[in-house]
Tab-separated table of C-alpha atoms and ligand atoms in Angstrom:
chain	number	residue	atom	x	y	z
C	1	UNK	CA	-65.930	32.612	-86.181
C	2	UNK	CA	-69.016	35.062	-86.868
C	3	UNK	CA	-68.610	38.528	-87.596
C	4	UNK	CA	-70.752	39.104	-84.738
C	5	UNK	CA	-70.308	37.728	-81.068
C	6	UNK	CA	-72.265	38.864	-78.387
C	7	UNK	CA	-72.689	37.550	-74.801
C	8	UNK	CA	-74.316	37.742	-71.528
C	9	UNK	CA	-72.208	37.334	-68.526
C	10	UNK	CA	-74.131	37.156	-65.079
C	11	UNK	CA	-72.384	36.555	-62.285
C	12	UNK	CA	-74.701	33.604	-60.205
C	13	UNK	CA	-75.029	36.159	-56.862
C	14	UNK	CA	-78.708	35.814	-57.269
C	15	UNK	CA	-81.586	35.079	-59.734
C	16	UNK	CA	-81.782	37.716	-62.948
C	17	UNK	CA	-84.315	40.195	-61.707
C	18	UNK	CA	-85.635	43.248	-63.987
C	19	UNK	CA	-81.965	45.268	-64.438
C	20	UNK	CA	-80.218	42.210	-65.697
C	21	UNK	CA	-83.266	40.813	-68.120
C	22	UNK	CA	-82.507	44.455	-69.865
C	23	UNK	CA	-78.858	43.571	-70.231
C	24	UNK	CA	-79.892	39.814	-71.287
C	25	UNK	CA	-82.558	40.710	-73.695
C	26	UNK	CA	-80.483	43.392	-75.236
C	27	UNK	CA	-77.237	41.202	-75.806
C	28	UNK	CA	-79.732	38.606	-77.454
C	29	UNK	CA	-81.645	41.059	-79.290
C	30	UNK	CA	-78.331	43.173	-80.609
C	31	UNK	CA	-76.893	39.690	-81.724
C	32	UNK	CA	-80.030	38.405	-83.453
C	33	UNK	CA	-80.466	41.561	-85.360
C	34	UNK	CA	-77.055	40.573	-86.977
C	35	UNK	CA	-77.337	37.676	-87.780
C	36	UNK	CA	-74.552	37.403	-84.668
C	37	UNK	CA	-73.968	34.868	-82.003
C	38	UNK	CA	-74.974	34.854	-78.546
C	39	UNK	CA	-73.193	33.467	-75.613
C	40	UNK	CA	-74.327	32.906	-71.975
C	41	UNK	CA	-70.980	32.609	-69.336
C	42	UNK	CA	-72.080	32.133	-65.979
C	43	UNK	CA	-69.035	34.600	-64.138
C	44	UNK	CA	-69.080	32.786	-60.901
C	45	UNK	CA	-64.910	34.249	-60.299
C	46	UNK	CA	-65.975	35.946	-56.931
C	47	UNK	CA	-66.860	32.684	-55.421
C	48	UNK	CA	-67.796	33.643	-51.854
C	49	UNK	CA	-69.814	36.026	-52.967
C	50	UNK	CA	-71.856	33.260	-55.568
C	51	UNK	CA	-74.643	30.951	-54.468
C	52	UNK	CA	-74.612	26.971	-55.102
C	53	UNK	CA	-77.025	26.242	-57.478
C	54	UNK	CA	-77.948	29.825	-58.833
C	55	UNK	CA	-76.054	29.656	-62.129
C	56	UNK	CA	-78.785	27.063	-63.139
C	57	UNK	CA	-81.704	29.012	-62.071
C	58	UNK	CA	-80.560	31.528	-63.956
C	59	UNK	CA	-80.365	29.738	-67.289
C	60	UNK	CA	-83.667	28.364	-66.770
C	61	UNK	CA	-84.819	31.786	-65.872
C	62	UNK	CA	-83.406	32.595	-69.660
C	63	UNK	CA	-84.180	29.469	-71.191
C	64	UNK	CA	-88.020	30.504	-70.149
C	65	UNK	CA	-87.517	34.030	-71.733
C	66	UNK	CA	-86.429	32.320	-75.127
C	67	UNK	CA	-83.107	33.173	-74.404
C	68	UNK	CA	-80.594	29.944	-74.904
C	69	UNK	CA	-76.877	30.235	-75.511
C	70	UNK	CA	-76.079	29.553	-79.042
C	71	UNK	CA	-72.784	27.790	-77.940
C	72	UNK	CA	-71.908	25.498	-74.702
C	73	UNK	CA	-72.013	27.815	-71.186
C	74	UNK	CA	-68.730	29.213	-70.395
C	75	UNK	CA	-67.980	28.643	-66.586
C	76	UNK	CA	-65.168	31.575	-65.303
C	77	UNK	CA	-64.306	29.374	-62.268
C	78	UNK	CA	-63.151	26.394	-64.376
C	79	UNK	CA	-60.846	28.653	-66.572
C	80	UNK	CA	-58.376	29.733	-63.418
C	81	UNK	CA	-55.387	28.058	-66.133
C	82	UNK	CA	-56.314	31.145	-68.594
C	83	UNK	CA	-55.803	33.781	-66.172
C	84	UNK	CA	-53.185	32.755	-64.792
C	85	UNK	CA	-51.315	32.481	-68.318
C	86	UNK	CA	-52.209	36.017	-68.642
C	87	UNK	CA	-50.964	37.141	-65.496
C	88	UNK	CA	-48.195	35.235	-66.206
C	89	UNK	CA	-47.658	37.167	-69.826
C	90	UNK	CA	-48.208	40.570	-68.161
C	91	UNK	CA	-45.831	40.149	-65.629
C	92	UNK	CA	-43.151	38.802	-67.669
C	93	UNK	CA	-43.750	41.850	-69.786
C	94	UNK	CA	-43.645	44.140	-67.558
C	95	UNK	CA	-47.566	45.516	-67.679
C	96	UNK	CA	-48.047	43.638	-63.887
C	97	UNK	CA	-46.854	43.715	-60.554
C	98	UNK	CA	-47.097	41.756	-56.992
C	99	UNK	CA	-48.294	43.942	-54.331
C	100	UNK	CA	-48.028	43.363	-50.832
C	101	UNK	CA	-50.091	45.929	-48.903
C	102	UNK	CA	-52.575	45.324	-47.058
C	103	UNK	CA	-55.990	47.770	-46.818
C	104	UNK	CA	-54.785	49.359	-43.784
C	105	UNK	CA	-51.316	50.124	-45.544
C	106	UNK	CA	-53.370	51.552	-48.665
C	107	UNK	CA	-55.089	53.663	-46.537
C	108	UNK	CA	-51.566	54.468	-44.008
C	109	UNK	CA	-49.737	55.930	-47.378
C	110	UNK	CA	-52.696	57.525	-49.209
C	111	UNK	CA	-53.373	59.243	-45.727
C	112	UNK	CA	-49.432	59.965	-45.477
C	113	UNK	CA	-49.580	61.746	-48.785
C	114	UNK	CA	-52.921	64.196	-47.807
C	115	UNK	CA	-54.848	62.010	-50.168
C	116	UNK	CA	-57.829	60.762	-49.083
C	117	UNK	CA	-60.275	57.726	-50.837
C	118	UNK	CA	-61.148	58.818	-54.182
C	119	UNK	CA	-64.465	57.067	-54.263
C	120	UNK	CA	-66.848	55.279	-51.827
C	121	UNK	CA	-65.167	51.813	-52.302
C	122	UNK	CA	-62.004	51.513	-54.014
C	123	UNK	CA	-59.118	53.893	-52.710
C	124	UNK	CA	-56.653	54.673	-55.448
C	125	UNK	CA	-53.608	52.521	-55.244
C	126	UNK	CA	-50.616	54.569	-54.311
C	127	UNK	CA	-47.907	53.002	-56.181
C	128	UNK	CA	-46.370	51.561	-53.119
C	129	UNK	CA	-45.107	48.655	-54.293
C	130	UNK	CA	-44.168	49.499	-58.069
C	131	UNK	CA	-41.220	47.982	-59.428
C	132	UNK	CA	-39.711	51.006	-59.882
C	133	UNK	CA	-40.410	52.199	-56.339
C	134	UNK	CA	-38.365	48.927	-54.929
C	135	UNK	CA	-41.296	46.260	-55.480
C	136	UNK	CA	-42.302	44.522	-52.184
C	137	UNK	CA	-39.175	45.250	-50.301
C	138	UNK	CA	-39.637	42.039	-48.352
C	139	UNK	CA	-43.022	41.516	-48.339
C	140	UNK	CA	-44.961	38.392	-49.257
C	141	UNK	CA	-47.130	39.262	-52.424
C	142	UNK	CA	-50.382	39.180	-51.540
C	143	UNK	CA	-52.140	40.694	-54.718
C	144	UNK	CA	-51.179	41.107	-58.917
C	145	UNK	CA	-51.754	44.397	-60.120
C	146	UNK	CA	-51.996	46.041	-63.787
C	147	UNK	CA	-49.245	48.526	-63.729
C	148	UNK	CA	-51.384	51.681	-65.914
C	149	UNK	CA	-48.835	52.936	-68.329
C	150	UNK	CA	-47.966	56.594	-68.342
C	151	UNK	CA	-50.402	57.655	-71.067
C	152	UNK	CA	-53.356	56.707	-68.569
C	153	UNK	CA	-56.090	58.700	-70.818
C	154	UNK	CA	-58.279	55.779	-72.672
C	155	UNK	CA	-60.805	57.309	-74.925
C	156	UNK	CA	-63.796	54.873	-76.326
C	157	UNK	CA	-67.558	55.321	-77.947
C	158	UNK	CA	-70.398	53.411	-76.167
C	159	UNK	CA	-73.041	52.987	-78.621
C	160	UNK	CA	-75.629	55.083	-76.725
C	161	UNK	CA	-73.695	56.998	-74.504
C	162	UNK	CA	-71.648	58.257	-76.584
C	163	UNK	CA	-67.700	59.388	-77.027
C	164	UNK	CA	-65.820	58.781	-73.126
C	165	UNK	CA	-62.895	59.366	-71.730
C	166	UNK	CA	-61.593	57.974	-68.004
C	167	UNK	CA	-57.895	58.838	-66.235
C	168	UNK	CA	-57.384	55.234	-65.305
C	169	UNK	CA	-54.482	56.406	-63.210
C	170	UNK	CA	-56.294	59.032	-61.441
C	171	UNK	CA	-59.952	57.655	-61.020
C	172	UNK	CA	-58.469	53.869	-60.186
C	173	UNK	CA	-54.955	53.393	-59.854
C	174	UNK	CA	-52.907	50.402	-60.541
C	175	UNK	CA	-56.188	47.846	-60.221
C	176	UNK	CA	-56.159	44.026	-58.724
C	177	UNK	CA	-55.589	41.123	-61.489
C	178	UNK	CA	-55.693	38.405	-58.682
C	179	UNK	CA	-56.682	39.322	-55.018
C	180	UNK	CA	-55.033	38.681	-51.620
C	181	UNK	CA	-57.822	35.752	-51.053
C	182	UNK	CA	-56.267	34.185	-54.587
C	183	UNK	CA	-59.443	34.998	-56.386
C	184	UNK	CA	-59.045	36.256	-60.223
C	185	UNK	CA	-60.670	40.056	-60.226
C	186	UNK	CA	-63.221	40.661	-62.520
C	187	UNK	CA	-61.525	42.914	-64.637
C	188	UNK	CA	-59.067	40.119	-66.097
C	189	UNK	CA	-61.052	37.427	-66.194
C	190	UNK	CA	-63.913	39.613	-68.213
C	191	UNK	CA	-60.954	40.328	-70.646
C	192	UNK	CA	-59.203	37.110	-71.404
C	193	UNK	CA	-62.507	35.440	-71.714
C	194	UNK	CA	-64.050	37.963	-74.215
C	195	UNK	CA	-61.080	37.440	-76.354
C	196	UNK	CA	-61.160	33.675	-75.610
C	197	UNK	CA	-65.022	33.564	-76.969
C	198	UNK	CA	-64.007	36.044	-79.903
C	199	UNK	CA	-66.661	38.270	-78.592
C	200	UNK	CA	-66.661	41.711	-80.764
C	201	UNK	CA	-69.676	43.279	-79.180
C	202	UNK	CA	-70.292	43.643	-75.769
C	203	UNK	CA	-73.354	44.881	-74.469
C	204	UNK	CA	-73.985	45.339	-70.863
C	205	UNK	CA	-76.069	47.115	-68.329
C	206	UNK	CA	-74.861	50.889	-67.556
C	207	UNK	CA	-73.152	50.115	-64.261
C	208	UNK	CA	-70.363	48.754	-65.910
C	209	UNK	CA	-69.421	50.904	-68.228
C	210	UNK	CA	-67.128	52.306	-65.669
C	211	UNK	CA	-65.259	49.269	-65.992
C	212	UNK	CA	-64.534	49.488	-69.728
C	213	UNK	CA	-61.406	52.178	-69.557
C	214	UNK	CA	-59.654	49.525	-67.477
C	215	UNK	CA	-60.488	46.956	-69.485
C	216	UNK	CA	-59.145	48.488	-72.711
C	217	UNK	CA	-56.020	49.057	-71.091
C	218	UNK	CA	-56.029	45.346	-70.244
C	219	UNK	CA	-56.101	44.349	-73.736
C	220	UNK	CA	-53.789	46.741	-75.066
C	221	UNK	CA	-51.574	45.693	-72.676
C	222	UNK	CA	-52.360	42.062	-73.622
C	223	UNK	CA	-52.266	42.317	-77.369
C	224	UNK	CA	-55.906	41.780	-77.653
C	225	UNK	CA	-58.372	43.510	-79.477
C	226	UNK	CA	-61.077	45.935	-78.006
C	227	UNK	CA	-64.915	44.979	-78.831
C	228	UNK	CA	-67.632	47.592	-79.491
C	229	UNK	CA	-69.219	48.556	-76.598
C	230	UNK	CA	-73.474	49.365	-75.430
C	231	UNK	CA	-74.369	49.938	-72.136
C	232	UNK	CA	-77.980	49.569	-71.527
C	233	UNK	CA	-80.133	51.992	-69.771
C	234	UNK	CA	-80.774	50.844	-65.780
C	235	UNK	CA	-83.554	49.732	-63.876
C	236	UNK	CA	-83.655	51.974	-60.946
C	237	UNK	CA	-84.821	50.568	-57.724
C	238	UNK	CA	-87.383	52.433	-54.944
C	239	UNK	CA	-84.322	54.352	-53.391
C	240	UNK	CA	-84.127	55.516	-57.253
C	241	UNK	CA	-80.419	53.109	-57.216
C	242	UNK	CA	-79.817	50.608	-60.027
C	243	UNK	CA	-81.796	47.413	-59.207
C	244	UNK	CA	-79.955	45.056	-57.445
C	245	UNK	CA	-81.067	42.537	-54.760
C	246	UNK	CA	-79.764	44.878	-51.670
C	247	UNK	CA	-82.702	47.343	-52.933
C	248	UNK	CA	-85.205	44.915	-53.203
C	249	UNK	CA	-85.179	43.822	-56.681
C	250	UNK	CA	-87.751	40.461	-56.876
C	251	UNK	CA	-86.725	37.662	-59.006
C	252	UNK	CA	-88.516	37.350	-62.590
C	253	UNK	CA	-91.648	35.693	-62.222
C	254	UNK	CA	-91.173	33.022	-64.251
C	255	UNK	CA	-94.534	31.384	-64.716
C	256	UNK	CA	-95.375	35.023	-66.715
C	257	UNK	CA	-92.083	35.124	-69.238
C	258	UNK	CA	-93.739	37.343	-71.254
C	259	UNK	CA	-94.654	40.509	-68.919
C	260	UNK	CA	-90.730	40.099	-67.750
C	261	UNK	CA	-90.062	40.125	-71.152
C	262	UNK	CA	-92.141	43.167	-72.167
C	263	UNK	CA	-91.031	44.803	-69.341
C	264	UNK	CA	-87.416	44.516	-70.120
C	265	UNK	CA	-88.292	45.844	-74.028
C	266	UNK	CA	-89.981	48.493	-72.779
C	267	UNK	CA	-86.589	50.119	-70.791
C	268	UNK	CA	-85.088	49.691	-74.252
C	269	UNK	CA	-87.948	51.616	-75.912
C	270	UNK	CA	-89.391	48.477	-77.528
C	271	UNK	CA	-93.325	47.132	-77.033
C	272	UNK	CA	-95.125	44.138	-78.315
C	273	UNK	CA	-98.848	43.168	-77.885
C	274	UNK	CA	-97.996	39.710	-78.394
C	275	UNK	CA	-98.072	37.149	-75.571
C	276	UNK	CA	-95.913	34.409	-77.022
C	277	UNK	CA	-92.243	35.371	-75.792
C	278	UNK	CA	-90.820	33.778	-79.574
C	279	UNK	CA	-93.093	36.404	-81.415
C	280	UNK	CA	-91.877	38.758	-79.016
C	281	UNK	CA	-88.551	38.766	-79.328
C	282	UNK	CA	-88.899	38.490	-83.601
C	283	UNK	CA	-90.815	41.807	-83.623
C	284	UNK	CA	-88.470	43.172	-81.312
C	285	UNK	CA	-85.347	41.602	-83.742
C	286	UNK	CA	-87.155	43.441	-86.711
C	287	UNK	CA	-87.119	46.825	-84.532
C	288	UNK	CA	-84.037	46.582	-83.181
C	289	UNK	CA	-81.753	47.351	-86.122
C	290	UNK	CA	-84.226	51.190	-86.389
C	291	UNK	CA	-84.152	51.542	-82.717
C	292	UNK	CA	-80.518	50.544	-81.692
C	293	UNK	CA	-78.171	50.617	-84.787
C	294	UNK	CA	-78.964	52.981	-87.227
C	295	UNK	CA	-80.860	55.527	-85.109
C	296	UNK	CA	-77.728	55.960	-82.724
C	297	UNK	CA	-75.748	56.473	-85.606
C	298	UNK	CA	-72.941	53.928	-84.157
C	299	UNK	CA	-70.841	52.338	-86.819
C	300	UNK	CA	-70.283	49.717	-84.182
E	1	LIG	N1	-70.648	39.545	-64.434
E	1	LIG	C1	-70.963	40.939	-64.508
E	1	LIG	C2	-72.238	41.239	-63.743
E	1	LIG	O1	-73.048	40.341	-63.591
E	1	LIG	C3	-71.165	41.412	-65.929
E	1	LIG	C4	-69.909	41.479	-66.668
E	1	LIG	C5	-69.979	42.049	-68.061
E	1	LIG	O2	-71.017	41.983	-68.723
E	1	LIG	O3	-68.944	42.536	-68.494
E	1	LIG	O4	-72.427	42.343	-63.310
């Protein structure tokens, strides 16, 4: 395998708009600069939530940028076997758990013990059905979850963000593996396939990097190792949110690759006068190694 593997995972929920060309363009450009390897997997997991037919406009939306996976597209909803040998391997070890409340229980003990929801979406699991606690007491399992060991602290250096640190126990909780609707969460499926790919540099937009704590604890507690990590700056929407297509974010125009393109380089502090997107993204390649590797002082 290369001593560089970099990838671009977009989940098919709608077409790439401005945000996720940053993330796109800055995976390919990060990998290029190495001499690396660049992946496309289309993470199409959260199926209900995916449209038919998106994960190709996508890669045509990238294939128009210049941007074309180096190796065959990785499809997350054709690897359920993967996750489930993971699951398997955590539970058997010890590091997972089945869980059999439901929300309105979540919310029933968390309220019971003066604790309210932590943040906006995802209430802090309260343990309820730990192993240690009596596991489901009779309850059908309904979801899998990581079980966060007692030293919850995970420390790691993002590239441009610098040196983090996240509770995992305290800010999340004992996350979901595999949900009550049988779906495969994010968080696993991100980790097993990163190790899968041999990916050892992942570089994402900035909304995720709140995800990365719990995904280090996911391979530690899978024997896998942990990839360098660059979370790109965001586009921010009208509402001054990240981008997304609930704020209004338009799909890249793709008869004019090149302003998308240029547009995206610019949020990364990059500019071009050229109009061919292959020139482009060479004089960005040449830059990128000033702009992005040495200036940040990372010794990703
Ligand atoms: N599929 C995720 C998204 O589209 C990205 C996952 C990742 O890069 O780790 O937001």
């Amino acid at each position: 395998m290369a001593a560089y593997r970099g990838r671009f995972a977009p989940s098919p929920t709608g077409p790439l708009h401005a945000g996720s060309l940053v993330a796109a363009l800055a995976s390919w450009l990060d990998a290029r600069a190495r001499g690396g390897v660049w992946l496309v997997r289309i993470e199409d997991v959260d199926t209900p939530r995916c449209l038919p037919g998106m994960d190709q406009i996508i890669l045509q939306q990238l294939a128009r940028c210049g941007l074309v996976s180096d190796e065959p597209v990785v499809w997350q909803s054709r690897r359920g076997d993967m996750y489930q040998q993971a699951l398997d391997r955590l539970v058997q070890q010890g590091h997972a758990y089945p869980c059999g409340c439901s929300r309105k229980d979540i919310e029933a003990a968390l309220q019971s013990q003066g604790m309210g929801r932590e943040r906006h979406h995802i209430a802090v699991y309260p343990g309820t059905c730990r192993p240690e606690r009596g596991g489901l007491q009779g309850k059908p399992a309904r979801a899998w979850r990581l079980q966060i060991p007692d030293t919850p602290d995970v420390a790691w250096t993002d590239r441009r963000l610098g040196p983090q640190t996240q509770n995992v126990a305290t800010k999340v909780g004992d996350f979901v593996l595999k949900r009550a609707d049988g779906l495969w969460a994010y968080q696993l499926a991100v980790v097993v396939d990163d190790a899968a790919q041999g990916i050892t540099h992942v570089v994402r937009g900035q909304d995720l990097a709140d995800n990365t704590a719990r995904q280090i604890l996911l391979q530690r507690a899978l024997g896998l190792p942990t990839p360098a990590y660059l979370h790109t700056p965001l586009v921010l929407g009208a509402n001054g949110e990240k981008l997304s297509k609930q704020n209004g974010a338009q799909p890249l125009d793709l008869s004019d690759p090149i302003t998308a393109l240029s547009q995206a380089a610019n949020v990364l502090g990059l500019h071009s006068t050229t109009t061919h997107p292959a020139l482009a993204l060479d004089s960005w390649t040449s830059v990128w190694d000033q702009q992005w590797i040495q200036r940040k002082g990372g010794a990703a």
